[in-house]
Amino acid sequence: MGTERFHNGETYVGEYRKNRPNGKGEYFYTNGNYYKGDFVNHLKHGEGYFHDSRNGIEFKGQYKNDKKCGFGELKFQQNLYVGNFENDYRHGYGELY
């Protein structure tokens, strides 16, 4: 467990492996965005939650190599999309509410 503040002002709090964010952690961006979830080699990878504070967008679901991939829920502009993602985009089956 540890805390690291990067040169760009962003902060990571969580588990490390080989001096890189790895495991469970939280990442605080300088623009107010926030991510809490799994990391592998400093990338979002596994289950996670992302909040875009500027645009009011929230995503809860699976990440792979820092991109939305697999099943997830995306809230945006008073809409909710529940379904699959690939390479950071909605992909395949999903429902929009």
Short mmCIF file of the C-alpha atoms (twelve columns), coordinates in Angstrom:
data_MODEL
# 
_entry.id   MODEL 
# 
loop_
_atom_site.group_PDB 
_atom_site.id 
_atom_site.type_symbol 
_atom_site.label_atom_id 
_atom_site.label_alt_id 
_atom_site.label_comp_id 
_atom_site.label_asym_id 
_atom_site.label_seq_id 
_atom_site.Cartn_x 
_atom_site.Cartn_y 
_atom_site.Cartn_z 
_atom_site.pdbx_PDB_model_num 
ATOM 1  C CA . MET A 1  0.000   0.000  0.000   1 
ATOM 2  C CA . GLY A 2  1.221   3.442  -0.795  1 
ATOM 3  C CA . THR A 3  0.553   6.895  -2.170  1 
ATOM 4  C CA . GLU A 4  2.228   8.503  -5.152  1 
ATOM 5  C CA . ARG A 5  1.822   11.986 -6.572  1 
ATOM 6  C CA . PHE A 6  2.946   12.204 -10.180 1 
ATOM 7  C CA . HIS A 7  4.683   15.134 -11.935 1 
ATOM 8  C CA . ASN A 8  1.396   16.081 -13.617 1 
ATOM 9  C CA . GLY A 9  -0.277  16.508 -10.205 1 
ATOM 10 C CA . GLU A 10 -2.354  13.314 -10.351 1 
ATOM 11 C CA . THR A 11 -2.372  10.981 -7.344  1 
ATOM 12 C CA . TYR A 12 -2.549  7.211  -6.911  1 
ATOM 13 C CA . VAL A 13 -3.384  5.550  -3.588  1 
ATOM 14 C CA . GLY A 14 -3.291  1.779  -3.438  1 
ATOM 15 C CA . GLU A 15 -1.342  -1.407 -3.947  1 
ATOM 16 C CA . TYR A 16 1.980   -1.651 -5.780  1 
ATOM 17 C CA . ARG A 17 4.011   -4.344 -7.475  1 
ATOM 18 C CA . LYS A 18 7.483   -3.670 -8.867  1 
ATOM 19 C CA . ASN A 19 7.085   0.047  -8.091  1 
ATOM 20 C CA . ARG A 20 3.979   0.364  -10.296 1 
ATOM 21 C CA . PRO A 21 0.284   0.664  -9.361  1 
ATOM 22 C CA . ASN A 22 -0.911  -2.941 -9.325  1 
ATOM 23 C CA . GLY A 23 -3.935  -4.392 -7.525  1 
ATOM 24 C CA . LYS A 24 -6.667  -2.370 -5.819  1 
ATOM 25 C CA . GLY A 25 -6.309  1.383  -5.887  1 
ATOM 26 C CA . GLU A 26 -7.715  4.842  -6.439  1 
ATOM 27 C CA . TYR A 27 -6.532  7.372  -9.003  1 
ATOM 28 C CA . PHE A 28 -7.291  11.082 -8.688  1 
ATOM 29 C CA . TYR A 29 -6.918  13.166 -11.859 1 
ATOM 30 C CA . THR A 30 -6.095  16.884 -11.768 1 
ATOM 31 C CA . ASN A 31 -9.327  17.731 -13.637 1 
ATOM 32 C CA . GLY A 32 -11.434 16.205 -10.831 1 
ATOM 33 C CA . ASN A 33 -12.020 12.820 -12.468 1 
ATOM 34 C CA . TYR A 34 -11.700 9.754  -10.286 1 
ATOM 35 C CA . TYR A 35 -11.135 6.003  -10.757 1 
ATOM 36 C CA . LYS A 36 -11.402 3.284  -8.134  1 
ATOM 37 C CA . GLY A 37 -10.729 -0.335 -8.955  1 
ATOM 38 C CA . ASP A 38 -8.182  -2.788 -10.276 1 
ATOM 39 C CA . PHE A 39 -4.845  -1.889 -11.849 1 
ATOM 40 C CA . VAL A 40 -2.232  -3.932 -13.697 1 
ATOM 41 C CA . ASN A 41 1.054   -2.187 -14.507 1 
ATOM 42 C CA . HIS A 42 -0.459  1.261  -13.899 1 
ATOM 43 C CA . LEU A 43 -3.396  0.584  -16.285 1 
ATOM 44 C CA . LYS A 44 -7.067  0.188  -15.400 1 
ATOM 45 C CA . HIS A 45 -7.562  -3.559 -15.771 1 
ATOM 46 C CA . GLY A 46 -10.325 -5.628 -14.149 1 
ATOM 47 C CA . GLU A 47 -13.337 -4.342 -12.229 1 
ATOM 48 C CA . GLY A 48 -13.567 -0.598 -11.722 1 
ATOM 49 C CA . TYR A 49 -15.572 2.598  -11.321 1 
ATOM 50 C CA . PHE A 50 -14.799 5.841  -13.172 1 
ATOM 51 C CA . HIS A 51 -16.380 9.236  -12.574 1 
ATOM 52 C CA . ASP A 52 -15.972 12.120 -15.035 1 
ATOM 53 C CA . SER A 53 -16.694 15.143 -12.860 1 
ATOM 54 C CA . ARG A 54 -16.890 17.658 -15.723 1 
ATOM 55 C CA . ASN A 55 -19.405 15.804 -17.880 1 
ATOM 56 C CA . GLY A 56 -21.262 13.840 -15.194 1 
ATOM 57 C CA . ILE A 57 -20.366 10.525 -16.836 1 
ATOM 58 C CA . GLU A 58 -20.001 7.404  -14.708 1 
ATOM 59 C CA . PHE A 59 -18.876 3.922  -15.698 1 
ATOM 60 C CA . LYS A 60 -18.911 0.807  -13.560 1 
ATOM 61 C CA . GLY A 61 -17.666 -2.412 -15.079 1 
ATOM 62 C CA . GLN A 62 -14.763 -4.199 -16.699 1 
ATOM 63 C CA . TYR A 63 -11.555 -2.654 -18.002 1 
ATOM 64 C CA . LYS A 64 -8.797  -4.171 -20.104 1 
ATOM 65 C CA . ASN A 65 -5.535  -2.324 -20.753 1 
ATOM 66 C CA . ASP A 66 -7.002  1.011  -19.599 1 
ATOM 67 C CA . LYS A 67 -10.142 0.745  -21.780 1 
ATOM 68 C CA . LYS A 68 -13.734 -0.290 -21.127 1 
ATOM 69 C CA . CYS A 69 -14.007 -3.914 -22.223 1 
ATOM 70 C CA . GLY A 70 -16.614 -6.517 -21.262 1 
ATOM 71 C CA . PHE A 71 -19.809 -5.870 -19.340 1 
ATOM 72 C CA . GLY A 72 -20.557 -2.518 -17.753 1 
ATOM 73 C CA . GLU A 73 -22.994 0.283  -16.940 1 
ATOM 74 C CA . LEU A 74 -22.482 3.736  -18.417 1 
ATOM 75 C CA . LYS A 75 -24.454 6.727  -17.119 1 
ATOM 76 C CA . PHE A 76 -24.429 9.836  -19.319 1 
ATOM 77 C CA . GLN A 77 -26.755 12.761 -20.043 1 
ATOM 78 C CA . GLN A 78 -29.569 11.274 -17.917 1 
ATOM 79 C CA . ASN A 79 -29.240 7.976  -19.835 1 
ATOM 80 C CA . LEU A 80 -28.091 4.563  -18.706 1 
ATOM 81 C CA . TYR A 81 -26.502 2.024  -21.035 1 
ATOM 82 C CA . VAL A 82 -26.148 -1.506 -19.676 1 
ATOM 83 C CA . GLY A 83 -24.283 -3.908 -21.880 1 
ATOM 84 C CA . ASN A 84 -21.037 -4.847 -23.527 1 
ATOM 85 C CA . PHE A 85 -18.006 -2.757 -24.390 1 
ATOM 86 C CA . GLU A 86 -14.945 -3.324 -26.513 1 
ATOM 87 C CA . ASN A 87 -11.915 -1.084 -26.913 1 
ATOM 88 C CA . ASP A 88 -13.612 1.712  -24.900 1 
ATOM 89 C CA . TYR A 89 -16.834 1.758  -27.005 1 
ATOM 90 C CA . ARG A 90 -20.301 0.252  -26.656 1 
ATOM 91 C CA . HIS A 91 -20.196 -2.984 -28.609 1 
ATOM 92 C CA . GLY A 92 -22.571 -5.864 -29.192 1 
ATOM 93 C CA . TYR A 93 -25.634 -6.368 -27.028 1 
ATOM 94 C CA . GLY A 94 -26.759 -3.603 -24.710 1 
ATOM 95 C CA . GLU A 95 -29.831 -1.739 -23.516 1 
ATOM 96 C CA . LEU A 96 -30.292 2.009  -23.304 1 
ATOM 97 C CA . TYR A 97 -32.638 3.419  -20.658 1 
# 
